């Protein structure tokens, strides 16, 4: 078994999913002139960890290693967007969580 090679998926229960799906696909197939395309995502509760010991370096036939021990520094939320036209990543890390 190779669980790291497993592919996952999720079926949507949104009744408007197919309509939204084709709206997005249509932008790829026939993009409007001078369109700004941003791909945005949020990853919340990212653990800010610091390893207690340095890992062993890469070597021929060896992968980089890291220790199991770490110090927690709380969590952060990462917001990111990719501006395809400019080839730039726009990001923000928020340390405070306000709901």
Steps between C-alpha positions, in 0.01 A plus 500: 500500500611853423257733681700807394400422140127497579289751309195647666186672377180645640155495344306824532144507631450858371200497261665778296837324481482410130400854400789647705737237361426596138530872582856441623593264214364758254753754628782261414360405159407853391659760729378859460745757359716669765364273771676486834512141622564439867504162666424553869501265794510504877678254724395554859650366818850450356720396789805721548756237598869533565717189493709454814797354309632565150435227245765306317590648160422353162753262355537270203235235549380657827197719556498796736395409854338682789453410865163402646543751783366851459394809692151638436457870434122500458315506169470744211270537200654527153311684225649474152414601145692439179493775236558298183545802273782651708629165627485627859387343824298724730491375856413600852556319828260588779597414855178615666180307446189717512171337414 
